[in-house]
Coordinates of C-alpha atoms in Angstrom, one line a residue:
X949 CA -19.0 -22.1 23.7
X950 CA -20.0 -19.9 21.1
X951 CA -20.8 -19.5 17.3
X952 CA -17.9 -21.8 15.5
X953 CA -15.6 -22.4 18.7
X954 CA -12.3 -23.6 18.2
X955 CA -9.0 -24.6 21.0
X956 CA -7.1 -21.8 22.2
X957 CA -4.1 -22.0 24.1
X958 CA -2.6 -19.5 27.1
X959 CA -0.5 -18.2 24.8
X960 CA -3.3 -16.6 22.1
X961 CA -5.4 -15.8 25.4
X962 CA -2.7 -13.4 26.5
X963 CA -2.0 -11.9 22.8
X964 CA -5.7 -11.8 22.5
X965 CA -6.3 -9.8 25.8
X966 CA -3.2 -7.3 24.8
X967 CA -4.5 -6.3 21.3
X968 CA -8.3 -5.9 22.4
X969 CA -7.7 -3.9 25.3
X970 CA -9.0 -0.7 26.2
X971 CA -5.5 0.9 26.1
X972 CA -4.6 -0.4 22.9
X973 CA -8.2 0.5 21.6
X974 CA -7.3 3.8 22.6
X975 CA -4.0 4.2 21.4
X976 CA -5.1 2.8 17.7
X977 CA -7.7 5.3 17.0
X978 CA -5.3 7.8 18.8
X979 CA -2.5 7.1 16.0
X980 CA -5.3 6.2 13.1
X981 CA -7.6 9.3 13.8
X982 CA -5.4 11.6 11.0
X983 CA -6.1 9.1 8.9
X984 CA -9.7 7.8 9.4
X985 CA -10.5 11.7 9.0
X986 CA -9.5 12.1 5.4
X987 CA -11.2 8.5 4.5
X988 CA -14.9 8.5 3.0
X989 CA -17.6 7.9 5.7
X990 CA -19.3 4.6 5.9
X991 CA -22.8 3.7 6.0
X992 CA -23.9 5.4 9.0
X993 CA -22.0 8.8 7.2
X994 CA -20.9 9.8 10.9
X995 CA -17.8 12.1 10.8
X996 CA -14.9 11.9 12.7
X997 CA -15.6 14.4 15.3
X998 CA -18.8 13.1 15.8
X999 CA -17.3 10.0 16.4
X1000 CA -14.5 11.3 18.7
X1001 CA -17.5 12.9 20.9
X1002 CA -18.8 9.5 22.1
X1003 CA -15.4 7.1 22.2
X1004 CA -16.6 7.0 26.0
X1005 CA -19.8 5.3 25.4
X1006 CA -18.2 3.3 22.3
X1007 CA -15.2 1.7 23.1
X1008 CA -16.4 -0.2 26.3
X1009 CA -19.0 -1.3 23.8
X1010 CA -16.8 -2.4 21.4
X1011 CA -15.1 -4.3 23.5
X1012 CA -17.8 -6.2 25.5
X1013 CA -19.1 -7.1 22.0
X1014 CA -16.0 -8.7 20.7
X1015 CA -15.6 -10.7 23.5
X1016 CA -18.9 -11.4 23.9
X1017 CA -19.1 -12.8 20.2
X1018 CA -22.0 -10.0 19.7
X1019 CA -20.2 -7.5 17.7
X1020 CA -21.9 -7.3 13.9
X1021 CA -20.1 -5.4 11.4
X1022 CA -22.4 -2.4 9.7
X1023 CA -23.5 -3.0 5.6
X1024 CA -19.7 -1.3 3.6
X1025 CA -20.1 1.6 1.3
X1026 CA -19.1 0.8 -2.3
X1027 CA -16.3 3.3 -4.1
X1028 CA -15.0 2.5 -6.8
X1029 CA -11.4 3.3 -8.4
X1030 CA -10.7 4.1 -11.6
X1031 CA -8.0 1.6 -12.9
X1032 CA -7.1 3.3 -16.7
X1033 CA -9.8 4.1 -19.8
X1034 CA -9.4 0.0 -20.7
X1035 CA -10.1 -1.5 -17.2
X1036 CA -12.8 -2.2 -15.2
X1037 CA -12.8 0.0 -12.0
X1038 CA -11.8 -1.6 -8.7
X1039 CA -14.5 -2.0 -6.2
X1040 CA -13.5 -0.5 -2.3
X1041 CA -15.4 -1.6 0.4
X1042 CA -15.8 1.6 2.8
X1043 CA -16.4 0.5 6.5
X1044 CA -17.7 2.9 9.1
X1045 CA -15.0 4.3 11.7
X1046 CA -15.8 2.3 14.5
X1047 CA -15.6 -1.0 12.3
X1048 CA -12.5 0.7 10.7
X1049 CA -11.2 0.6 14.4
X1050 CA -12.1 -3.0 15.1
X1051 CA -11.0 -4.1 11.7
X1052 CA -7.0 -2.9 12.9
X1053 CA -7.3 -4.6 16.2
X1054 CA -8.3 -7.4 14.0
X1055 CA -5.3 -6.8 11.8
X1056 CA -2.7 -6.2 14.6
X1057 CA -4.1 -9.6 16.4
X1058 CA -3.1 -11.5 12.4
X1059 CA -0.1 -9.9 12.1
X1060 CA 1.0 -11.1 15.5
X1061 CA -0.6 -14.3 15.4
X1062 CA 0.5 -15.1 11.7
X1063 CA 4.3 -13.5 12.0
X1064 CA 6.2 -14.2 9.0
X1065 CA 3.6 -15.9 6.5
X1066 CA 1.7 -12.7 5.9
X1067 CA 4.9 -10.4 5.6
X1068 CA 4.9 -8.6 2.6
X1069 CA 8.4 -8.2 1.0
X1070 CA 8.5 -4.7 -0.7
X1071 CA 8.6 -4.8 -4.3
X1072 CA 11.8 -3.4 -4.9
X1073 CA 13.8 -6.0 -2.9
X1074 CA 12.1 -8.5 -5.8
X1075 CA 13.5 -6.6 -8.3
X1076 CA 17.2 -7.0 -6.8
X1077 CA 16.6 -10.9 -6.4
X1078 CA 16.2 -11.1 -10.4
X1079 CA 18.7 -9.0 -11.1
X1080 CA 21.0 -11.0 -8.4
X1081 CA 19.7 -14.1 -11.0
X1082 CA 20.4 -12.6 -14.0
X1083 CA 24.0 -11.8 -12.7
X1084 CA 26.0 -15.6 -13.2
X1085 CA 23.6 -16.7 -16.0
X1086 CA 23.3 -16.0 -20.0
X1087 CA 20.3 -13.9 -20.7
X1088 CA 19.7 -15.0 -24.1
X1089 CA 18.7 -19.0 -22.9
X1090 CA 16.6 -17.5 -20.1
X1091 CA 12.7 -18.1 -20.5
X1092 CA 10.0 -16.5 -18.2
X1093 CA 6.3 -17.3 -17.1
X1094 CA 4.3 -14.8 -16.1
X1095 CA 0.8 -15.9 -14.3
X1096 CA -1.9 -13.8 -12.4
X1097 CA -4.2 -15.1 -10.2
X1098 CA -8.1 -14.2 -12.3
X1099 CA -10.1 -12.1 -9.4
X1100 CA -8.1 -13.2 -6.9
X1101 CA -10.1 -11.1 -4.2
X1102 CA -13.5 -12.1 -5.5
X1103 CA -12.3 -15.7 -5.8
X1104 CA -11.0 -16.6 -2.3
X1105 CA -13.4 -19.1 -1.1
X1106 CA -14.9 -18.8 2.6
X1107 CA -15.0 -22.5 3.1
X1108 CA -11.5 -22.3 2.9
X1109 CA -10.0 -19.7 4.1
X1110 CA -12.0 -20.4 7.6
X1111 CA -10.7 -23.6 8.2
X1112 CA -7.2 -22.3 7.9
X1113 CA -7.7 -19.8 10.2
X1114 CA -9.4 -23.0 12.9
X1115 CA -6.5 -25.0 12.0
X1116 CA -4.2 -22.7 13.5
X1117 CA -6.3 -21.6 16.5
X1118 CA -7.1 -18.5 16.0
X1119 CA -9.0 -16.9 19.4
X1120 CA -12.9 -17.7 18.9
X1121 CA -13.9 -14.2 18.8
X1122 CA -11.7 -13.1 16.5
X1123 CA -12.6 -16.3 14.2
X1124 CA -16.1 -14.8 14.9
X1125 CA -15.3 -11.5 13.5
X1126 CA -13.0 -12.3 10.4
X1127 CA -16.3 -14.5 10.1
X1128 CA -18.6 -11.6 10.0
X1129 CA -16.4 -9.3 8.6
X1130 CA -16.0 -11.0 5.3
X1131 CA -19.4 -11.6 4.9
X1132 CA -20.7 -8.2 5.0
X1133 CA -22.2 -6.5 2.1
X1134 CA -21.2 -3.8 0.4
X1135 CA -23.9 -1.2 -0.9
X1136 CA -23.9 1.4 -3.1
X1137 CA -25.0 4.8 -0.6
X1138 CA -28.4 4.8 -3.3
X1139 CA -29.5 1.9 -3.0
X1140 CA -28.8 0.5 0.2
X1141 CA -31.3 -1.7 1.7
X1142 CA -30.9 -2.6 5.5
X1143 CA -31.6 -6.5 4.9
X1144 CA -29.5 -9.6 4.4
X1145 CA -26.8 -8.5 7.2
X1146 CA -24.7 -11.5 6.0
X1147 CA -24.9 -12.4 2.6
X1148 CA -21.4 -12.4 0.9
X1149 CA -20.6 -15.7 0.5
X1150 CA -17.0 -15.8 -1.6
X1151 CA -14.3 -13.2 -1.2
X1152 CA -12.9 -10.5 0.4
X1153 CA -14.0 -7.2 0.1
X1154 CA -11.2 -4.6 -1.1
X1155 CA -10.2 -1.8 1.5
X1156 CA -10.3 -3.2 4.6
X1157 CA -7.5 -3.4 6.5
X1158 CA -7.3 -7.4 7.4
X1159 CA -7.8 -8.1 3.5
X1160 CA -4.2 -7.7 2.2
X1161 CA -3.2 -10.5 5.4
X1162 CA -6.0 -12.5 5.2
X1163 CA -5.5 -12.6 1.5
X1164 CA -1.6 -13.1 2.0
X1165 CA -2.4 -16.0 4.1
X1166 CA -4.9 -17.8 1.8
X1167 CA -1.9 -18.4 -0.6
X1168 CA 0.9 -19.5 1.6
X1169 CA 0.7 -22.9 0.6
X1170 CA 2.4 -21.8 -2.6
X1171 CA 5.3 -21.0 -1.4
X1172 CA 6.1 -24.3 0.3
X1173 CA 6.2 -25.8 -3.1
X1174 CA 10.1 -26.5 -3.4
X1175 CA 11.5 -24.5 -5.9
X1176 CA 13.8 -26.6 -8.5
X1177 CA 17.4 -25.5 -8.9
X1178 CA 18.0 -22.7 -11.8
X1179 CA 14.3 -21.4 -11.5
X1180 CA 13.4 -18.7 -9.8
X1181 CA 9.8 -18.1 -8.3
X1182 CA 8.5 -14.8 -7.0
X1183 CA 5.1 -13.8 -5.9
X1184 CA 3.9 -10.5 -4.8
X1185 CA -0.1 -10.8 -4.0
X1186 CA -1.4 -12.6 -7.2
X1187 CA 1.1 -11.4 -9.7
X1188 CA 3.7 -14.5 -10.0
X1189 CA 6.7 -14.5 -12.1
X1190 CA 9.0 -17.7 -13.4
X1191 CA 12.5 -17.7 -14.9
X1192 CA 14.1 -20.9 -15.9
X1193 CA 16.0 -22.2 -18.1
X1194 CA 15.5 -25.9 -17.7
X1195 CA 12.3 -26.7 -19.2
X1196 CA 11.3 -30.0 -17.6
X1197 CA 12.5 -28.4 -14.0
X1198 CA 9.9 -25.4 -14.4
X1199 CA 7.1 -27.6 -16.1
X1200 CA 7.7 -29.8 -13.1
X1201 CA 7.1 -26.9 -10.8
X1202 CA 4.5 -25.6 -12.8
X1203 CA 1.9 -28.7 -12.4
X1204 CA 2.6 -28.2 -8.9
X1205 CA 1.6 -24.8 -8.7
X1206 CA -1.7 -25.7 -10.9
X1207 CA -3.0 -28.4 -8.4
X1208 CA -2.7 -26.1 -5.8
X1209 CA -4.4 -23.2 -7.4
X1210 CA -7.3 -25.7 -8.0
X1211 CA -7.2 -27.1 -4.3
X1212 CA -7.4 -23.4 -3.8
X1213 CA -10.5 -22.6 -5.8
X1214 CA -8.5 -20.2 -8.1
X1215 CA -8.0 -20.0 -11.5
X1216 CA -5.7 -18.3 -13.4
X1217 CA -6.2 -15.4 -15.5
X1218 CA -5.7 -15.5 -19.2
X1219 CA -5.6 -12.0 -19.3
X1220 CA -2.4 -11.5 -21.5
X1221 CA -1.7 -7.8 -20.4
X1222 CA -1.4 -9.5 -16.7
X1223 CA 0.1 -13.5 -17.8
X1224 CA 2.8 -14.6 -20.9
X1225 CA 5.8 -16.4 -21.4
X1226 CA 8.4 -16.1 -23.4
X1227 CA 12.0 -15.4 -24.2
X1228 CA 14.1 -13.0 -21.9
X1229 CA 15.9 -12.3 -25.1
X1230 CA 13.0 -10.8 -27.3
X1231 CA 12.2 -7.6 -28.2
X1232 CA 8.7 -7.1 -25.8
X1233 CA 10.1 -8.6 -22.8
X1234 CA 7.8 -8.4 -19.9
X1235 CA 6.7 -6.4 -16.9
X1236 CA 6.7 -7.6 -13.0
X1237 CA 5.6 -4.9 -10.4
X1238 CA 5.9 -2.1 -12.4
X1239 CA 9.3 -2.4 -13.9
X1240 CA 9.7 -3.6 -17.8
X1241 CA 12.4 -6.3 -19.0
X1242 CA 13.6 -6.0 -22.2
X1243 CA 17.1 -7.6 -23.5
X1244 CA 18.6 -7.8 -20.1
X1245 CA 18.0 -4.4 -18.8
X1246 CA 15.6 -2.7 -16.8
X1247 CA 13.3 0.3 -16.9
X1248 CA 10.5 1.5 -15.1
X1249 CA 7.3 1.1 -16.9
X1250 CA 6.2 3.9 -19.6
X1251 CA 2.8 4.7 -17.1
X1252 CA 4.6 5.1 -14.0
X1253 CA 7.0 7.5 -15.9
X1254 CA 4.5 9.8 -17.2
X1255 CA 2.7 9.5 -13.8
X1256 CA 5.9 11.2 -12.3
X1257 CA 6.6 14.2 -14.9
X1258 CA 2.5 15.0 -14.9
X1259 CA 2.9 15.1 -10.7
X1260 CA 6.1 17.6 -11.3
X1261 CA 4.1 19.7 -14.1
X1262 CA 1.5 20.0 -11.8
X1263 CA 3.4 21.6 -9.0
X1264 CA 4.6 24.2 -11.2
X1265 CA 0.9 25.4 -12.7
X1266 CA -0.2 25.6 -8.7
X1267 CA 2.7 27.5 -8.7
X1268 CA 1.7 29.8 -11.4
X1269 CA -1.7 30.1 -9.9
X1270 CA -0.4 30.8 -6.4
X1271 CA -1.8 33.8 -4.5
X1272 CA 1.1 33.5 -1.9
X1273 CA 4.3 35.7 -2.1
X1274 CA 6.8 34.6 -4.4
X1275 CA 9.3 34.2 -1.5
X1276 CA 6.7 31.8 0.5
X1277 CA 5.7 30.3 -2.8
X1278 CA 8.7 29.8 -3.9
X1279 CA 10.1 27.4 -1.2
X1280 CA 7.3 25.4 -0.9
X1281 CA 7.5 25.0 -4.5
X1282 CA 11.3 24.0 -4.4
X1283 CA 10.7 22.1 -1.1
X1284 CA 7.6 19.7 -3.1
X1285 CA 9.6 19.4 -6.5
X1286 CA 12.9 18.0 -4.4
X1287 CA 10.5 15.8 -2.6
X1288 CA 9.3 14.4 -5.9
X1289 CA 12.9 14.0 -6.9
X1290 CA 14.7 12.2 -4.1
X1291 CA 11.9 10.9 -2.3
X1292 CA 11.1 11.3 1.6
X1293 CA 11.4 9.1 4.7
X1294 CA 9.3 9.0 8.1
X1295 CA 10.2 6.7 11.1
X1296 CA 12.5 4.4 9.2
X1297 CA 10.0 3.8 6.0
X1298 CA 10.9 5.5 2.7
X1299 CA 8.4 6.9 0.1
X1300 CA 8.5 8.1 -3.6
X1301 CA 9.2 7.4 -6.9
X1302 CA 13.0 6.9 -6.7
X1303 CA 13.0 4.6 -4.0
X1304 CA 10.5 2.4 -5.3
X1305 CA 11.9 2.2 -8.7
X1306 CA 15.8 2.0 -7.3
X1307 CA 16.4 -1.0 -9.2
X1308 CA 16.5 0.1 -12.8
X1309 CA 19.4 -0.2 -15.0
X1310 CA 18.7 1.9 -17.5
X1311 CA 19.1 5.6 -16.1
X1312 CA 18.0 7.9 -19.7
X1313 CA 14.8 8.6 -17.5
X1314 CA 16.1 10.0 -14.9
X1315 CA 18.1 12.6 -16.9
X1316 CA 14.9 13.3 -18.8
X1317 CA 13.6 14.8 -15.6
X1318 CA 16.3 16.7 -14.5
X1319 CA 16.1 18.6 -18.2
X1320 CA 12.3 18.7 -17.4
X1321 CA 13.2 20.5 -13.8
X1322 CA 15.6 23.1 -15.7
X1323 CA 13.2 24.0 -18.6
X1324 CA 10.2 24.2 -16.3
X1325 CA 12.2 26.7 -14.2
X1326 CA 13.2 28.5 -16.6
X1327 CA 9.7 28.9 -17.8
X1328 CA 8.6 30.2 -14.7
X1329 CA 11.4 32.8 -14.6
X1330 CA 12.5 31.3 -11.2
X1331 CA 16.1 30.1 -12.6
X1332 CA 17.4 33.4 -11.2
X1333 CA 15.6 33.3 -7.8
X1334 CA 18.2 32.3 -4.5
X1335 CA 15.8 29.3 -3.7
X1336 CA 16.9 27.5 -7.0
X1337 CA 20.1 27.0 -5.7
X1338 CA 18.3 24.5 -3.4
X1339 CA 16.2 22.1 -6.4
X1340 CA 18.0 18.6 -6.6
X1341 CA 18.0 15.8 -9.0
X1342 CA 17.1 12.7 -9.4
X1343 CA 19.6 11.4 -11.2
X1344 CA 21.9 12.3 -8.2
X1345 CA 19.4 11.0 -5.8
X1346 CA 19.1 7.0 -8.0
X1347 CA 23.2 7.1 -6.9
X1348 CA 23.1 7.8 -3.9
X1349 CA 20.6 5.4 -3.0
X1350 CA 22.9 2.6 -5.1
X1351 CA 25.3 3.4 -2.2
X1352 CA 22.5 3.4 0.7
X1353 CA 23.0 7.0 1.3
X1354 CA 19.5 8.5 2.2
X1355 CA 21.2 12.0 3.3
X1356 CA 19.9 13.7 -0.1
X1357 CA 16.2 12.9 0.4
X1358 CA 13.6 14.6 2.4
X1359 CA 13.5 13.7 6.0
X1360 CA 10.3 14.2 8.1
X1361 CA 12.1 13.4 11.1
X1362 CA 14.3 15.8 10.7
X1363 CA 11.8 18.4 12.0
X1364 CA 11.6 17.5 16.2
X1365 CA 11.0 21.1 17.1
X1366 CA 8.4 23.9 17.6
X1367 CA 9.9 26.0 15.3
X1368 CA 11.4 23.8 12.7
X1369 CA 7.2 22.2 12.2
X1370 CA 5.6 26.0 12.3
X1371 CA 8.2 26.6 9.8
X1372 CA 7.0 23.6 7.5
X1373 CA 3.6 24.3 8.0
X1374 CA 3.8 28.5 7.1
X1375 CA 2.2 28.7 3.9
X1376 CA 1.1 24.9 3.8
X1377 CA -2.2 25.6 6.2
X1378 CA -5.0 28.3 6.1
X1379 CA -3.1 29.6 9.3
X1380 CA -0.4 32.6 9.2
X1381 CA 2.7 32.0 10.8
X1382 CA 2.0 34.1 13.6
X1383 CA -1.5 32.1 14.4
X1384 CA 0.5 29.0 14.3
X1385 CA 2.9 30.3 17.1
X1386 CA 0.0 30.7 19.0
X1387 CA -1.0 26.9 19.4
X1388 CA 0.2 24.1 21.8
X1389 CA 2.8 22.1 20.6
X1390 CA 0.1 19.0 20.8
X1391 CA -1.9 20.7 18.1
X1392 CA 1.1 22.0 15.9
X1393 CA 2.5 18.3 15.9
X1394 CA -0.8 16.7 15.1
X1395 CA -1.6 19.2 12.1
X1396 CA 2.3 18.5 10.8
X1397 CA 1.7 14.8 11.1
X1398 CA -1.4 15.4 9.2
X1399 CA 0.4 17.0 6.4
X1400 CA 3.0 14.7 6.0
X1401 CA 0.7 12.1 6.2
X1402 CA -0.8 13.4 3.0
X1403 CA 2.4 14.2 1.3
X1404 CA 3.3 10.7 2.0
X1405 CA 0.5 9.1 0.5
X1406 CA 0.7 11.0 -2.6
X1407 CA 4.2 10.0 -3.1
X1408 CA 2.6 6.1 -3.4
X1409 CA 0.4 7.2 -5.8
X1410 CA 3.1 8.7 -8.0
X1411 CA 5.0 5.4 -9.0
X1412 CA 2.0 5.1 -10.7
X1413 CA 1.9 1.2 -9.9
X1414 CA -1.6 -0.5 -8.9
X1415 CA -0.9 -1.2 -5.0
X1416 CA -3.1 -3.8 -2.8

């Protein structure tokens, strides 16, 4: 047996063999390639076409090295994101692309093996379960308890978070490899030393992709704490929130939740931008995953507003900047600012600012922006231009979405043909229209995916809310 055996059953053989196989190897970096290209290089600073070149020799590699308990996870490269002028920046740990690759079989093989414990409920459909609370009961005798976990990445301990994972039986090799993985260093590029191949001995580095489950799994325990009647209890990664109104019933709870933390190794933060407690009823209120309560209504927080209006400001000075013709520039305009407004959706999953802050109650915001839109047109003298016929709002896309309509938002399935991507693309890429009708449809369809791919992921940023 090797390194740290544990039991496996048939069952985990067979889900073992289907995630690292060389079809599935294949098909990951296949539908992760777009992506892995516009990521940071890792240690070994090899590019993605470089990488591509020698997949033959690599992946059978890979493979024989994972099941052979022999595969050893290169030093990560150290980036760091800027958090706001008053926090410390986060620390990302930058893998190369083929542990990138191994890291989502890794992933795939939790999220399988782990199911429903490690499913992250989005943070909107928290939102609607206080609100749903708030409905029957009287705001003013409602108290809340804010707590965050203090470094809860740094903090998870190995010791611990191994024997769960041999508890429940998880396949030797990848034992071996969440093993290895978590123990790797991460370097800055300048002063890297190749020594001391394992040598991280508490917590998980940021930014790789089994993290957020592993993480998610590490704290599962606290939600099979029961949960008292009248008190509600949400958790979204380390940020945990408590309304009650019965004191003894949530201090009861609240021990609870403190002996675990401490079987846990965790501490909680004292922080009091990130933990409180209080009265629903007073003037500050609080704020949970980006949305502010104040007096029994809710907004979305001041930051992620601003975030949203300096996106759409932005759009228009490209604008003014653009070389293009105004009839090309001006739809793509149009077709961005909508986007901003009403959102977009891809395969089923929406994006944007409007879906993720659906839940507010108070709608002044929204109204602000939609003044914003008209003024800003009218700045640019496009208010008499045919395409401004076509700019929505977003106060008519926040009722919409109240009545689950997601007609009035952008839809990236929408375009299924030739001609409806090339005529996306036109203007969007350094090729002309007439190059693009030149290509395959294989390469036309990978460079739109690659462009919505980006659009998509700026729309997460704009909500302006710290994600995980």
């Amino acid at each position: 047996m090797t390194e740290n055996s544990i039991t496996i059953d048939e069952q985990d053989i067979e889900l073992f063999n289907s995630v690292f196989s060389k079809e599935n190897l294949e098909n990951t970096f296949k539908n992760k390639k777009s992506i892995y290209s516009k990521q940071s290089s890792g240690i070994d600073r090899k590019s993605i076409e470089n990488f591509e070149k020698e997949t033959k020799n690599i992946f059978p590699k890979i493979l024989e090295k994972i099941k052979g308990s022999d595969y050893y996870f290169s030093p990560y490269v150290e980036s760091l994101f800027l958090r706001g002028p008053d926090k410390q920046p986060r620390r990302i740990s930058l893998p190369t692309i083929r542990d990138k690759l191994t890291l989502d079989l890794v992933r795939q093989y939790l999220n399988k093996k782990l199911g429903q414990s490690v499913k992250r409920t989005l943070p909107n459909i928290y939102i609607k379960e206080i609100k749903k609370f708030f409905e029957d009961k009287d705001t003013k005798s409602l108290k809340y308890k804010r707590i965050d976990i203090s470094s809860f990445y740094k903090s998870i301990n190995h010791i611990i978070l191994l024997n769960f994972l041999r508890n429940i039986k998880v396949h030797d090799s990848v034992y071996t490899l969440i093993r290895r993985a978590i123990k790797t260093n991460t370097y800055n590029k300048s002063v890297y030393l190749r020594k001391d191949k394992e040598n991280n001995n508490k917590g998980l580095p940021e930014g790789l992709s089994i993290s957020n489950v592993l993480a998610e799994y590490y704290l599962r325990e606290i939600g099979l704490i029961p949960i008292p009647q009248g008190v509600l209890y949400q958790r979204y990664v380390d940020d945990i929130l408590i309304l009650y109104q019965d004191e003894h019933a949530f201090q009861s709870f609240y021990n609870k939740i403190e002996r675990k933390f401490k079987k846990l190794d965790l501490n909680i933060s004292k922080d009091e931008d990130k933990t409180g407690e209080g009265n629903l009823s007073s003037d500050k209120g609080f704020n949970f995953l980006g949305y502010d309560f104040k007096k029994g209504k809710i907004y979305a927080k001041r930051r992620s507003q601003v975030k949203l209006i300096n996106t759409i400001i932005k759009l228009f000075t490209q604008y003014k900047y653009s070389t293009q013709k105004n009839e090309l520039k001006n739809r793509i305009l149009i077709e961005d600012v909508n986007e901003k407004l009403t959102g977009a959706m891809s395969e089923s999953i929406k994006y944007g600012w409007i879906f993720f802050f659906r839940e507010i109650t108070d709608i002044n915001f929204l109204y602000q922006v939609d003044i914003l839109v008209e003024k800003l047109l009218d700045r640019y003298k496009l208010s008499v231009s045919s395409e401004v016929k076509k700019i929505k709002q977003i106060s008519k896309a926040y009722y919409k979405l109240k009545k689950n309509d997601y007609s009035y938002c952008h839809n990236y399935d929408a375009y299924s043909t030739f001609s409806d991507k090339i005529n996306y693309l036109s203007g969007r890429v350094k090729e002309s229209r007439e190059d693009l009708k030149t290509k395959t449809f294989e390469y036309i369809d990978s460079l739109f995916k690659e462009v919505r791919n980006r659009n998509l992921s700026n729309l997460e940023k704009d909500n302006g809310v710290e994600s995980y």
